[in-house]
Coordinates of N, CA and C in Angstrom, one line a residue:
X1 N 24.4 47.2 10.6 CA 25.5 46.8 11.5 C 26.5 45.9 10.7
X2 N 26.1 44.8 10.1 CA 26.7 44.1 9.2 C 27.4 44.6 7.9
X3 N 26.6 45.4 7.6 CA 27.5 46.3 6.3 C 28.3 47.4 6.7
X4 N 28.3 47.5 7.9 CA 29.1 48.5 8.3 C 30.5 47.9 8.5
X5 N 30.6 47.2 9.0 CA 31.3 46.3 9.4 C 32.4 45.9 8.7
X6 N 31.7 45.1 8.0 CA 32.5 44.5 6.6 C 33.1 45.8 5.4
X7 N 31.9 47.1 5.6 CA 32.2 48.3 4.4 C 33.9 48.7 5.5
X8 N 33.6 49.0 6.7 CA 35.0 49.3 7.8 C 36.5 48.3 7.2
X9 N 36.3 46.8 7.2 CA 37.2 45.7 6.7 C 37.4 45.9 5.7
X10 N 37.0 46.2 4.2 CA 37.3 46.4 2.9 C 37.9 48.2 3.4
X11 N 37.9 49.1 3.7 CA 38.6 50.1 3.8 C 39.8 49.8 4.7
X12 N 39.9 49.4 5.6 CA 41.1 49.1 6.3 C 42.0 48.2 5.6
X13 N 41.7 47.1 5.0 CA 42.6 46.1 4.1 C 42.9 47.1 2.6
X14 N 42.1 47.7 1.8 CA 42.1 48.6 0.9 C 42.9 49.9 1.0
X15 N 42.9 49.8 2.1 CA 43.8 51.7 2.6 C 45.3 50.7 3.3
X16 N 45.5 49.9 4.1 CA 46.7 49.1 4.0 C 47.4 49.1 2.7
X17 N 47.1 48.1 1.7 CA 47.2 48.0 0.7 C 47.9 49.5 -0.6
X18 N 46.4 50.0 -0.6 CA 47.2 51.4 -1.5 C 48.0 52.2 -0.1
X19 N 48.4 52.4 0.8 CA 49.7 52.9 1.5 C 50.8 52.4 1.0
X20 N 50.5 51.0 1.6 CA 51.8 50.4 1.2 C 52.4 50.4 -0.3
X21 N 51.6 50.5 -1.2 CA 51.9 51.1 -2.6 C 52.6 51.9 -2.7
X22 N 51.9 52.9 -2.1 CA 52.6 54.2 -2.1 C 53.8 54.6 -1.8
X23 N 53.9 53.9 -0.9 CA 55.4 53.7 -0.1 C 56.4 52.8 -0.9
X24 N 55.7 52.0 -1.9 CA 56.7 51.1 -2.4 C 56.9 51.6 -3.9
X25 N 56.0 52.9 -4.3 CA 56.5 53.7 -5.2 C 57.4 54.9 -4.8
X26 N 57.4 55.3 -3.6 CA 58.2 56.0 -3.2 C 59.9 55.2 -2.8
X27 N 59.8 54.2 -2.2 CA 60.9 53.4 -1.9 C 61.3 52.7 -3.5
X28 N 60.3 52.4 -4.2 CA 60.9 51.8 -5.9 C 61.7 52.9 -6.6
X29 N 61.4 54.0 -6.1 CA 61.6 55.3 -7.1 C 63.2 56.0 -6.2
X30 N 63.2 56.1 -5.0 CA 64.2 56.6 -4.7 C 65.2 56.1 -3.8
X31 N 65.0 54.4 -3.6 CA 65.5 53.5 -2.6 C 65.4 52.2 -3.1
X32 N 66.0 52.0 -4.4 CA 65.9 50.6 -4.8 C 67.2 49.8 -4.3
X33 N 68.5 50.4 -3.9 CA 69.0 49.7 -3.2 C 69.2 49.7 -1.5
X34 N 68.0 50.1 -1.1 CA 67.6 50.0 0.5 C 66.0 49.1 0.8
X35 N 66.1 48.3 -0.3 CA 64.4 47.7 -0.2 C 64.3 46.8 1.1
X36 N 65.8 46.5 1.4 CA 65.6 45.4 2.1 C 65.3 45.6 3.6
X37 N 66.0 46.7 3.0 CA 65.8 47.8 5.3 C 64.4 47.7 5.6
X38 N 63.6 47.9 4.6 CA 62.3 48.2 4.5 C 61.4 47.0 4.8
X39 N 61.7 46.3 4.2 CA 61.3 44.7 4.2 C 61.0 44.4 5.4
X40 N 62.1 43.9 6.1 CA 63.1 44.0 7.5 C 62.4 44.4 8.4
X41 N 61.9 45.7 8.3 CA 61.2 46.8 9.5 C 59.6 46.3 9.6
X42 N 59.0 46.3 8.0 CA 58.1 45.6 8.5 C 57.7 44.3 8.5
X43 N 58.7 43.8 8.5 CA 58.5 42.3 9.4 C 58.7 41.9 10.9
X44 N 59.4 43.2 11.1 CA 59.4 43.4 12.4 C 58.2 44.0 13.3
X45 N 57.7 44.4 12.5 CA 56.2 45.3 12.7 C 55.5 44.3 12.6
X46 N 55.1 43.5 11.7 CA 54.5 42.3 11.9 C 54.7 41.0 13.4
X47 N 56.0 41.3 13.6 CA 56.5 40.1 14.7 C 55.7 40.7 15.7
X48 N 55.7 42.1 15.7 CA 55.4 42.6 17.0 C 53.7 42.8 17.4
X49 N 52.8 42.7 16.2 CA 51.7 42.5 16.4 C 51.0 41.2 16.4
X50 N 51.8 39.8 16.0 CA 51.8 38.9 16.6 C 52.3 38.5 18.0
X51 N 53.3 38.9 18.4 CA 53.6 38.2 19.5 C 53.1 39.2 20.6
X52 N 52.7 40.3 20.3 CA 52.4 41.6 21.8 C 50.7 41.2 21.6
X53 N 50.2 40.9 20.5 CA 48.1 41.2 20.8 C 48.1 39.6 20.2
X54 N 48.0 38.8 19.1 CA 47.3 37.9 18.0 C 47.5 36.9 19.5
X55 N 48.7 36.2 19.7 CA 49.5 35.0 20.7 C 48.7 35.1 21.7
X56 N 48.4 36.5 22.5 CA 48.2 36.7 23.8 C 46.9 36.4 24.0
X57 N 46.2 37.2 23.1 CA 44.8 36.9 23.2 C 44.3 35.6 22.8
X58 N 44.8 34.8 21.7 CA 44.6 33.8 21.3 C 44.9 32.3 22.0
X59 N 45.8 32.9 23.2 CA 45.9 31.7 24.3 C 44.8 31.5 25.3
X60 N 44.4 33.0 25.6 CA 43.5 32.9 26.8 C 41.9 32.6 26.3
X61 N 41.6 32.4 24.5 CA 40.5 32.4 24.3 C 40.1 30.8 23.5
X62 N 41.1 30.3 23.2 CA 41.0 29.0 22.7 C 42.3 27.8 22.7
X63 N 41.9 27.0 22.4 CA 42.6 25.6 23.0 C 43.4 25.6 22.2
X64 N 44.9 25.4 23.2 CA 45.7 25.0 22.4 C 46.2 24.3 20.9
X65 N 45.8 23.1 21.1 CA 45.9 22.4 20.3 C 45.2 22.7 18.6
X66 N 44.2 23.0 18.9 CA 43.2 23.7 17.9 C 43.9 24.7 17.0
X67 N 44.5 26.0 18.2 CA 45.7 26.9 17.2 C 46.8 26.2 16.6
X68 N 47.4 25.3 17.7 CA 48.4 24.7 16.6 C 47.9 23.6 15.3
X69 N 46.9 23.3 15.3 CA 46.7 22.5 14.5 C 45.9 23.8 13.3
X70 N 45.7 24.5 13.5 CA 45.6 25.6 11.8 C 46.6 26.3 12.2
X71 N 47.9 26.8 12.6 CA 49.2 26.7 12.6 C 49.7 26.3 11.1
X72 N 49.9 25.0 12.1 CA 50.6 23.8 11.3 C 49.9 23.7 10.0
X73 N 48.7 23.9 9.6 CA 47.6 23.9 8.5 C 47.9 25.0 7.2
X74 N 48.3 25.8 8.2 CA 48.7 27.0 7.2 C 50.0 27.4 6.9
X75 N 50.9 27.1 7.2 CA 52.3 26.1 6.6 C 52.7 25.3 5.9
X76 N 51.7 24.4 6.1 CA 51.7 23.3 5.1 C 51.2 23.9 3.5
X77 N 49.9 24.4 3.9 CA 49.3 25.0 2.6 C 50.1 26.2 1.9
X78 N 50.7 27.1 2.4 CA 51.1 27.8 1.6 C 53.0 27.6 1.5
X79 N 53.5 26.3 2.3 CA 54.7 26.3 1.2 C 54.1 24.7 0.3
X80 N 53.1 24.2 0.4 CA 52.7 23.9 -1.2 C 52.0 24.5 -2.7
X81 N 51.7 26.0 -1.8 CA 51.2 27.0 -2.4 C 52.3 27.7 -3.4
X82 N 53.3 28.0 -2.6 CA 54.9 28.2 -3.2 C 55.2 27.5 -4.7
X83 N 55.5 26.2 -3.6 CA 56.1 25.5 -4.8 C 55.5 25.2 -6.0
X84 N 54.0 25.2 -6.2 CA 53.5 24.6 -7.0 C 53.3 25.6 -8.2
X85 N 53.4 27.3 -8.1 CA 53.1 28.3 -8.2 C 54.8 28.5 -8.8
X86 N 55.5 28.3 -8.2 CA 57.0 28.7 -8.6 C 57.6 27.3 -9.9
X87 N 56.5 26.5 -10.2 CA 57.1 25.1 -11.3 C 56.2 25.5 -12.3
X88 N 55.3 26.3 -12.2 CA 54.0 26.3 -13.2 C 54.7 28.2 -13.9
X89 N 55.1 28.9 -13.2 CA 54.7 30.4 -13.5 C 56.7 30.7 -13.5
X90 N 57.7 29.5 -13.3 CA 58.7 30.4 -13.2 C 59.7 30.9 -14.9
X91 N 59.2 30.6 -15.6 CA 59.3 31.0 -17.3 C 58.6 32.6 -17.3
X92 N 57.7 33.0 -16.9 CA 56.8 34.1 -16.7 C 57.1 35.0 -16.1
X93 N 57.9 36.5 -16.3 CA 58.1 37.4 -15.2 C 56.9 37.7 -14.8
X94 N 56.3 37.8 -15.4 CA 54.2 38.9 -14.7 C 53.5 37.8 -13.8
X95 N 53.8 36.8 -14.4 CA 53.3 35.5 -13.7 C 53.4 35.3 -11.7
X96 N 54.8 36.0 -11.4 CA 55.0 36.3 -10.2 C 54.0 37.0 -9.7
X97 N 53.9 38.1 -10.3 CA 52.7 38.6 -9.6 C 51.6 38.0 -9.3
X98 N 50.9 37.2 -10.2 CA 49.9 36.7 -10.1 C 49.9 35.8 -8.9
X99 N 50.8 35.0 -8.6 CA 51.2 33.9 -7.9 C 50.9 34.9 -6.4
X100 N 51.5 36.1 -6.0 CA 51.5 36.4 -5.2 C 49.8 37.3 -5.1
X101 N 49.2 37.7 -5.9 CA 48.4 38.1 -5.4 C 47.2 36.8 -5.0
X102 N 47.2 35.7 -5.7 CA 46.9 34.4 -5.8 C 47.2 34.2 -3.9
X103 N 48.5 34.3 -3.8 CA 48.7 34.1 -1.7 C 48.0 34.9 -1.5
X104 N 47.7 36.0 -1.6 CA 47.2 37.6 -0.8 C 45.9 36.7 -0.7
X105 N 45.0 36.2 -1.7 CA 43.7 36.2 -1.6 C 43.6 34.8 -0.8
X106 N 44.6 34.0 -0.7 CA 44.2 32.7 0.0 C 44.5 33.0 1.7
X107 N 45.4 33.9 1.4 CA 45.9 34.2 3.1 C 44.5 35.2 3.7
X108 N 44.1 35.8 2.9 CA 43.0 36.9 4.1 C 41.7 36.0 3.9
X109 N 41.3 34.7 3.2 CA 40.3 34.2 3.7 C 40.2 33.7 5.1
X110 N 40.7 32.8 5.9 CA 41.3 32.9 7.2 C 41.1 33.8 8.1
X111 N 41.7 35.0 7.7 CA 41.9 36.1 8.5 C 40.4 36.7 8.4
X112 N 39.9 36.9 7.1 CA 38.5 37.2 7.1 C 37.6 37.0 8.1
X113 N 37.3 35.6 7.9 CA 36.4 34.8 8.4 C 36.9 34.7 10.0
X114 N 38.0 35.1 10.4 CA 38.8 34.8 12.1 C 38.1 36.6 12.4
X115 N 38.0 37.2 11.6 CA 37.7 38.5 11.6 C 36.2 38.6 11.9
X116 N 35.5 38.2 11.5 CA 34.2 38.2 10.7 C 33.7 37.2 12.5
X117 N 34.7 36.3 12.5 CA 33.7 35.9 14.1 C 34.3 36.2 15.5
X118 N 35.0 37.2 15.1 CA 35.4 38.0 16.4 C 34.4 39.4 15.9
X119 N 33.6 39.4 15.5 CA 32.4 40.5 15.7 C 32.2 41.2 16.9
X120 N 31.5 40.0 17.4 CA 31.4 40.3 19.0 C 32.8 40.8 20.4
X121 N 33.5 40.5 19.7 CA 34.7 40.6 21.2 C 35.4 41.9 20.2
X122 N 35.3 43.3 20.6 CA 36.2 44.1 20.1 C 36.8 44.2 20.4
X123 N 37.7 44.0 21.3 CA 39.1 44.1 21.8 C 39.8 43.4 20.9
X124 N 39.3 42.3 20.8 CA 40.2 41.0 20.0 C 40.0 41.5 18.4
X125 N 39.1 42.1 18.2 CA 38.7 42.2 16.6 C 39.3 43.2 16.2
X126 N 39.9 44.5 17.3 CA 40.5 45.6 16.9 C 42.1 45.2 16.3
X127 N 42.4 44.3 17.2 CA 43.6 43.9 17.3 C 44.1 42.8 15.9
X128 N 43.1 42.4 15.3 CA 43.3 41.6 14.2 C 42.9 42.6 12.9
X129 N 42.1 43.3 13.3 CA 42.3 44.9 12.6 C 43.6 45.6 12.3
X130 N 44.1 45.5 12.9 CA 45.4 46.1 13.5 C 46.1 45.7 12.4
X131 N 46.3 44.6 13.2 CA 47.1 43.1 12.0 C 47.2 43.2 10.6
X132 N 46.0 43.4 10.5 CA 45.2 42.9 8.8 C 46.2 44.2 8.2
X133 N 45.7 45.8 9.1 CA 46.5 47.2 8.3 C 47.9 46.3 8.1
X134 N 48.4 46.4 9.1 CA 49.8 46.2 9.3 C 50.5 45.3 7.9
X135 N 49.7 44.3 8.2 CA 50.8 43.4 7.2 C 50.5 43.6 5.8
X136 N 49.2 44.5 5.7 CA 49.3 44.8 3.8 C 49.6 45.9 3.8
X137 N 50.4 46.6 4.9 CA 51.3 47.7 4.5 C 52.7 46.8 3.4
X138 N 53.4 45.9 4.0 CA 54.3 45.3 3.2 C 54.1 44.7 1.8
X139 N 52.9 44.0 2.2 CA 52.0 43.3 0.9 C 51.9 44.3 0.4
X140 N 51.3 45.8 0.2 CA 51.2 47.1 -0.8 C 52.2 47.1 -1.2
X141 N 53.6 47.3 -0.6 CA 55.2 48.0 -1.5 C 54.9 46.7 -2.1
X142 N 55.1 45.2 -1.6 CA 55.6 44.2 -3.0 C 54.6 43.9 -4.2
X143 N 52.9 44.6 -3.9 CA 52.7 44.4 -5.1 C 53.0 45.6 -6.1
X144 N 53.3 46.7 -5.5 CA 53.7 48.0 -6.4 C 55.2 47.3 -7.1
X145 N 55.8 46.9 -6.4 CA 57.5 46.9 -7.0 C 57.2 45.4 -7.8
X146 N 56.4 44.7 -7.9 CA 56.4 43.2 -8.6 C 55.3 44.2 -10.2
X147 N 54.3 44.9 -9.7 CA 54.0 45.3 -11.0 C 54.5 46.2 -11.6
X148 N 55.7 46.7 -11.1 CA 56.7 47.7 -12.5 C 57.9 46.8 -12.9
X149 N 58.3 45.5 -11.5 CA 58.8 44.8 -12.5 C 58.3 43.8 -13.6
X150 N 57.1 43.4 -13.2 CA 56.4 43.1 -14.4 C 56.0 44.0 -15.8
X151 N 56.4 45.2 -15.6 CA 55.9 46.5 -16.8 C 54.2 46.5 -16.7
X152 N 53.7 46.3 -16.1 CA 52.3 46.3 -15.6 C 52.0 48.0 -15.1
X153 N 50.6 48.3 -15.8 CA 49.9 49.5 -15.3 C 50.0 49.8 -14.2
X154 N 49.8 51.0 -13.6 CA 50.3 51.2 -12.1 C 48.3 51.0 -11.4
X155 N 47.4 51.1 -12.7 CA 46.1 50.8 -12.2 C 45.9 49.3 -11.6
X156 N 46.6 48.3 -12.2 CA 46.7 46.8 -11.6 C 46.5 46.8 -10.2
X157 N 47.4 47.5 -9.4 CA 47.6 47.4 -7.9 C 46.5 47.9 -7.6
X158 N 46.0 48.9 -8.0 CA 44.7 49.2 -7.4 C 43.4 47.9 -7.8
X159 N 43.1 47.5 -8.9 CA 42.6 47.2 -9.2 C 43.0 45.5 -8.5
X160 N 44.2 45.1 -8.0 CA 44.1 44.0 -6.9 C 44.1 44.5 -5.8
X161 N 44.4 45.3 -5.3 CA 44.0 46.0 -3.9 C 42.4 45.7 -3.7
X162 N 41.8 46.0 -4.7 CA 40.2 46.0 -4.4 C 39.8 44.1 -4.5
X163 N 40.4 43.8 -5.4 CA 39.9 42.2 -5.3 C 40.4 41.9 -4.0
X164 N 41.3 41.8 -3.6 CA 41.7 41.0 -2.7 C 40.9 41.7 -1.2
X165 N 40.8 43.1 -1.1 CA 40.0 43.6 -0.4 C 38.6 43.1 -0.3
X166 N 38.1 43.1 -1.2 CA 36.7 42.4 -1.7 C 36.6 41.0 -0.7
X167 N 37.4 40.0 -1.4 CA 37.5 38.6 -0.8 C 37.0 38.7 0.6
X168 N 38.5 39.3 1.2 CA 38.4 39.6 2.6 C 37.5 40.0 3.2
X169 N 36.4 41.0 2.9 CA 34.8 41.4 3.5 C 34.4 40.5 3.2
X170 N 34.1 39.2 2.1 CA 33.1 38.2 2.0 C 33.6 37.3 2.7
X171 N 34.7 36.8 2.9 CA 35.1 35.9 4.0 C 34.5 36.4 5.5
X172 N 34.8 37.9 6.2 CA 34.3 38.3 6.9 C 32.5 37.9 7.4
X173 N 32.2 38.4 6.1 CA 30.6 37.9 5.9 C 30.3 36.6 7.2
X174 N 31.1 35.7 5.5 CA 30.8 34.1 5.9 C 31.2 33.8 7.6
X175 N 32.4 34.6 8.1 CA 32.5 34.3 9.6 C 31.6 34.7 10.8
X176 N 30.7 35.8 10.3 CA 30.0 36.3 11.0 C 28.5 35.2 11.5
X177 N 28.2 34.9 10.2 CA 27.1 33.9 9.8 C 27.0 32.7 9.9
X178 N 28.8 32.1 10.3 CA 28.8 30.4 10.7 C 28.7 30.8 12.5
X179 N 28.4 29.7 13.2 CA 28.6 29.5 14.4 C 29.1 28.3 14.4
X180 N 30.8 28.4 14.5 CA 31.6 26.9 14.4 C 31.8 27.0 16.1
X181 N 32.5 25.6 16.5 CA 32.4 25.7 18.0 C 33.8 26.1 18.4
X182 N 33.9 26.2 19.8 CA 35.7 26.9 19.8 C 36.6 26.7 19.6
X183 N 36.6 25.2 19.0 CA 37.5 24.5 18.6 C 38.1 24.9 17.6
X184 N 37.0 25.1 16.4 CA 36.9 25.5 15.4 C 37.3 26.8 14.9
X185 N 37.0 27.8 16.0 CA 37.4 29.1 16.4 C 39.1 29.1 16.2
X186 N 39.7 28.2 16.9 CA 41.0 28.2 17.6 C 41.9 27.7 16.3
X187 N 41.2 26.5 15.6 CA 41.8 26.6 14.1 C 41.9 28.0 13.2
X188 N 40.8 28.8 13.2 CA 40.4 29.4 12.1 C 41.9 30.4 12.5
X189 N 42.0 30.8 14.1 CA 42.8 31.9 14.0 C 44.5 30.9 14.2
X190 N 44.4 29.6 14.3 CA 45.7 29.5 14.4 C 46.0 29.7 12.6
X191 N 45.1 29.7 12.1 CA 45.7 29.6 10.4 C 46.0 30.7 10.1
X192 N 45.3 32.2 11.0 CA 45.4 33.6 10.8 C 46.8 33.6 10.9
X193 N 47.0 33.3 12.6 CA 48.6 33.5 12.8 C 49.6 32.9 12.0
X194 N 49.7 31.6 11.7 CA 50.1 31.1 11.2 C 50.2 31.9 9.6
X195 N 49.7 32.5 9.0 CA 49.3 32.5 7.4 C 50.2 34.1 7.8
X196 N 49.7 34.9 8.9 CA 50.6 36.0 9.2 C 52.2 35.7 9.3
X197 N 52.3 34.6 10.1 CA 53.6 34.3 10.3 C 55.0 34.0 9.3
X198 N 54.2 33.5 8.3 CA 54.3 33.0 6.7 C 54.9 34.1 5.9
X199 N 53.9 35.5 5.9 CA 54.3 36.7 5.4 C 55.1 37.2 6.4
X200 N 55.6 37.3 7.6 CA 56.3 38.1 8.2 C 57.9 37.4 8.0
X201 N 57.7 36.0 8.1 CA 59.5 35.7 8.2 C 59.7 34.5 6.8
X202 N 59.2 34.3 6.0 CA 59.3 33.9 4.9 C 59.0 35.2 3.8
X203 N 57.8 35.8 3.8 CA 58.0 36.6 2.6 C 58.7 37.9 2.8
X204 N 58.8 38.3 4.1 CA 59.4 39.8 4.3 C 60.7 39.3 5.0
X205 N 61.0 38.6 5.6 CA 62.6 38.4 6.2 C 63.0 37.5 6.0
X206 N 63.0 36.3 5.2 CA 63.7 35.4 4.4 C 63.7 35.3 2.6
X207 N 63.3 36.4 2.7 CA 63.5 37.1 1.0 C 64.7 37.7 1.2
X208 N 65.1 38.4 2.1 CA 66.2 39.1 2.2 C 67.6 38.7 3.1
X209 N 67.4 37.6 3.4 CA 68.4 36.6 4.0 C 70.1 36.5 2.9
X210 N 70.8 36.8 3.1 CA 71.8 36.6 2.6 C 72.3 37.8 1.5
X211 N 71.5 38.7 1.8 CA 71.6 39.9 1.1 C 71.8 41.1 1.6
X212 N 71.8 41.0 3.4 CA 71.8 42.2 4.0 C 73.2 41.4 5.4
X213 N 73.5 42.1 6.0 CA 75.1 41.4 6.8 C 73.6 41.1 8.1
X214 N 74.0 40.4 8.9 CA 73.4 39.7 10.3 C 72.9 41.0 11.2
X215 N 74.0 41.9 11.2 CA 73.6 43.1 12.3 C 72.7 44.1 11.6
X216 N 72.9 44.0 10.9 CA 71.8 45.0 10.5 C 69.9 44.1 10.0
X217 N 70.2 43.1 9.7 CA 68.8 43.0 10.2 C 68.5 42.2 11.2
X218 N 69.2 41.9 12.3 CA 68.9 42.5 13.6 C 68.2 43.7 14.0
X219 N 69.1 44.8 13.5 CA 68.8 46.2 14.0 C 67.7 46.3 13.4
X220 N 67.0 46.0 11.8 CA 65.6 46.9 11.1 C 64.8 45.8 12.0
X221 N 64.7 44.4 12.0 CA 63.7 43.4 12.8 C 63.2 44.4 13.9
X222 N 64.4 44.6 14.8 CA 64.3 44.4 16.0 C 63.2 46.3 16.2
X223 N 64.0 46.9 15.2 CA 63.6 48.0 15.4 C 61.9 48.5 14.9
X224 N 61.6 47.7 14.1 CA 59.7 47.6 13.4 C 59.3 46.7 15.0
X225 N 59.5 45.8 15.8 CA 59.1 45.3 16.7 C 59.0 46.4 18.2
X226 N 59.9 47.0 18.4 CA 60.1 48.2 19.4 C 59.1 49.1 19.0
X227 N 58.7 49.9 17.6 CA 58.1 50.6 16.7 C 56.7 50.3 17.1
X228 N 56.3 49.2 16.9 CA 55.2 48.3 17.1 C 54.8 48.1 18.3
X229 N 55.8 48.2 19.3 CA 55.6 47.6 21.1 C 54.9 49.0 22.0
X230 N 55.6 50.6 21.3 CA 55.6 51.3 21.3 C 54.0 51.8 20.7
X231 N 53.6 51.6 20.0 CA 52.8 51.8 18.9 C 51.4 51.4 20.1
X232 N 51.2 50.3 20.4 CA 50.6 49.6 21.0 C 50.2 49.8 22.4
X233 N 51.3 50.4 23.4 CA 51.1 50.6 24.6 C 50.8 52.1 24.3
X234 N 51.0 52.7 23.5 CA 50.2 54.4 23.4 C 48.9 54.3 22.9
X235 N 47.9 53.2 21.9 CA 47.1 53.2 21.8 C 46.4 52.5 22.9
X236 N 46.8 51.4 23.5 CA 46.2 51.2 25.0 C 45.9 52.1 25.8
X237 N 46.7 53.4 25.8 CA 46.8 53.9 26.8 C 45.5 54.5 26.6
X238 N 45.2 56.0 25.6 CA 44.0 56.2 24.7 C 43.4 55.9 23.8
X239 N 42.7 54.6 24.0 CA 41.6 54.1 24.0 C 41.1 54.0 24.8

C-alpha cells in the first residue's frame, strides 16, 4: 500500500515535470517570443487549483492560524531563498538553473510530506495530486528552457525531473509515518499553499510583469483559471 502510493507520487510529479518539458521544448523551439502567454496560462491554472480545491478544503480541515502561520513561513523562506541564491550564482549563467532546481526540491518537501499525511482523506489527497501535476507542468517548460539556455544536455531535465521527483516520494514517506497534531497539519499545508502560491504569481506571473501590456495577461491569467474551473467541475462530475 505504501509503495504504491509513493511509486503513484514519483509518476505523477515525474510525468508533470517531463510534459512540461516537452511543451517547453515545443514552445522553446517554435514560440520563443510567446513564452510569456504561456507562463501567464499556467499561472492561471495554478490560481485556480488553489483557490477552487487547496483554500477550500484547507479551511474546513484545519485552524486558521496554523495555515497562515506556514503561509507566512514559506514566503519568508523562499524570498530568502531568492536572494541568497541570486548574490552567490548571479556571475554564472548554468548556475540559474541550479538555484531553481535547488527551489523545486525545497518547495515539494512540504508538499510531499502535506501529501504523504493526507493518505487517508482522498478527496483532499487527490486534489493536492492535482496540484503537484499542475504546477510542474510550468516548472517542466522552465527547466527545459533554463537548460538550453544554459547549453546543458537535454538528458539534465530528465535526470532532475527524477531527483526532485525522488525527494518528493521520500518526503511523502516521512508524512505518512509522522503523526503531527492538527495544528501541525495546518502548517505543513499552509507552507504547500503558500510555497504553491510563490510559484504561481512570483515565478510564473511576476517574471513576466512589465513585458506583456495589462490586458492581455488579464486575458492568459484569467483564461488558465476558467480552464482550470472548468477542468474541475467535469472531473467532479465523473468521479
Amino acid at each position: 500500500m505504501l509503495l504504491s502510493i509513493l511509486i503513484k507520487i514519483f509518476i505523477i510529479g515525474f510525468g508533470g515535470l517531463l510534459l512540461g518539458a516537452v511543451l517547453g521544448k515545443w514552445a522553446y523551439t517554435y514560440y520563443q517570443h510567446h513564452l510569456e502567454a504561456l507562463y501567464l496560462f499556467c499561472g492561471g491554472m495554478l490560481i485556480g487549483v488553489i483557490g477552487f480545491e487547496l483554500v477550500p478544503e484547507s479551511i474546513q480541515l484545519f485552524n486558521f492560524w496554523s495555515l497562515l502561520a506556514g503561509f507566512s513561513l514559506s514566503f519568508i523562506l523562499f524570498n530568502y531563498m531568492e536572494s541568497a541564491f541570486h548574490s552567490m550564482f548571479k556571475h554564472k549563467s548554468y548556475l540559474s538553473l541550479i538555484a531553481f532546481v535547488f527551489a523545486i526540491l525545497a518547495h515539494n518537501v512540504p508538499v510531499g510530506i502535506a501529501l504523504g499525511m493526507s493518505g487517508s482523506n482522498e478527496a483532499f489527497g487527490m486534489a493536492l495530486l492535482l496540484a503537484l501535476f499542475i504546477h510542474h507542468l510550468p516548472e517542466g517548460i522552465a527547466l527545459y528552457i533554463l537548460t538550453r539556455i544554459s547549453t546543458l544536455n537535454e538528458m539534465v531535465v530528465v535526470l532532475a525531473a527524477c531527483i526532485v521527483s525522488l525527494v518528493l516520494s521520500f518526503s511523502a514517506g516521512i508524512g505518512m509515518y509522522t503523526a503531527p497534531t492538527k495544528d501541525w497539519n495546518g502548517i505543513f499545508m499552509g507552507i504547500a499553499i503558500g510555497s504553491l502560491c510563490y510559484v504561481a504569481f512570483h515565478e510564473m506571473i511576476g517574471k513576466v510583469l512589465g513585458r506583456i501590456v495589462k490586458r492581455e495577461l488579464f486575458f492568459f491569467v484569467t483564461l488558465g483559471i476558467l480552464v482550470l474551473y472548468l477542468y474541475l467541475q467535469l472531473s467532479h462530475e465523473f468521479l
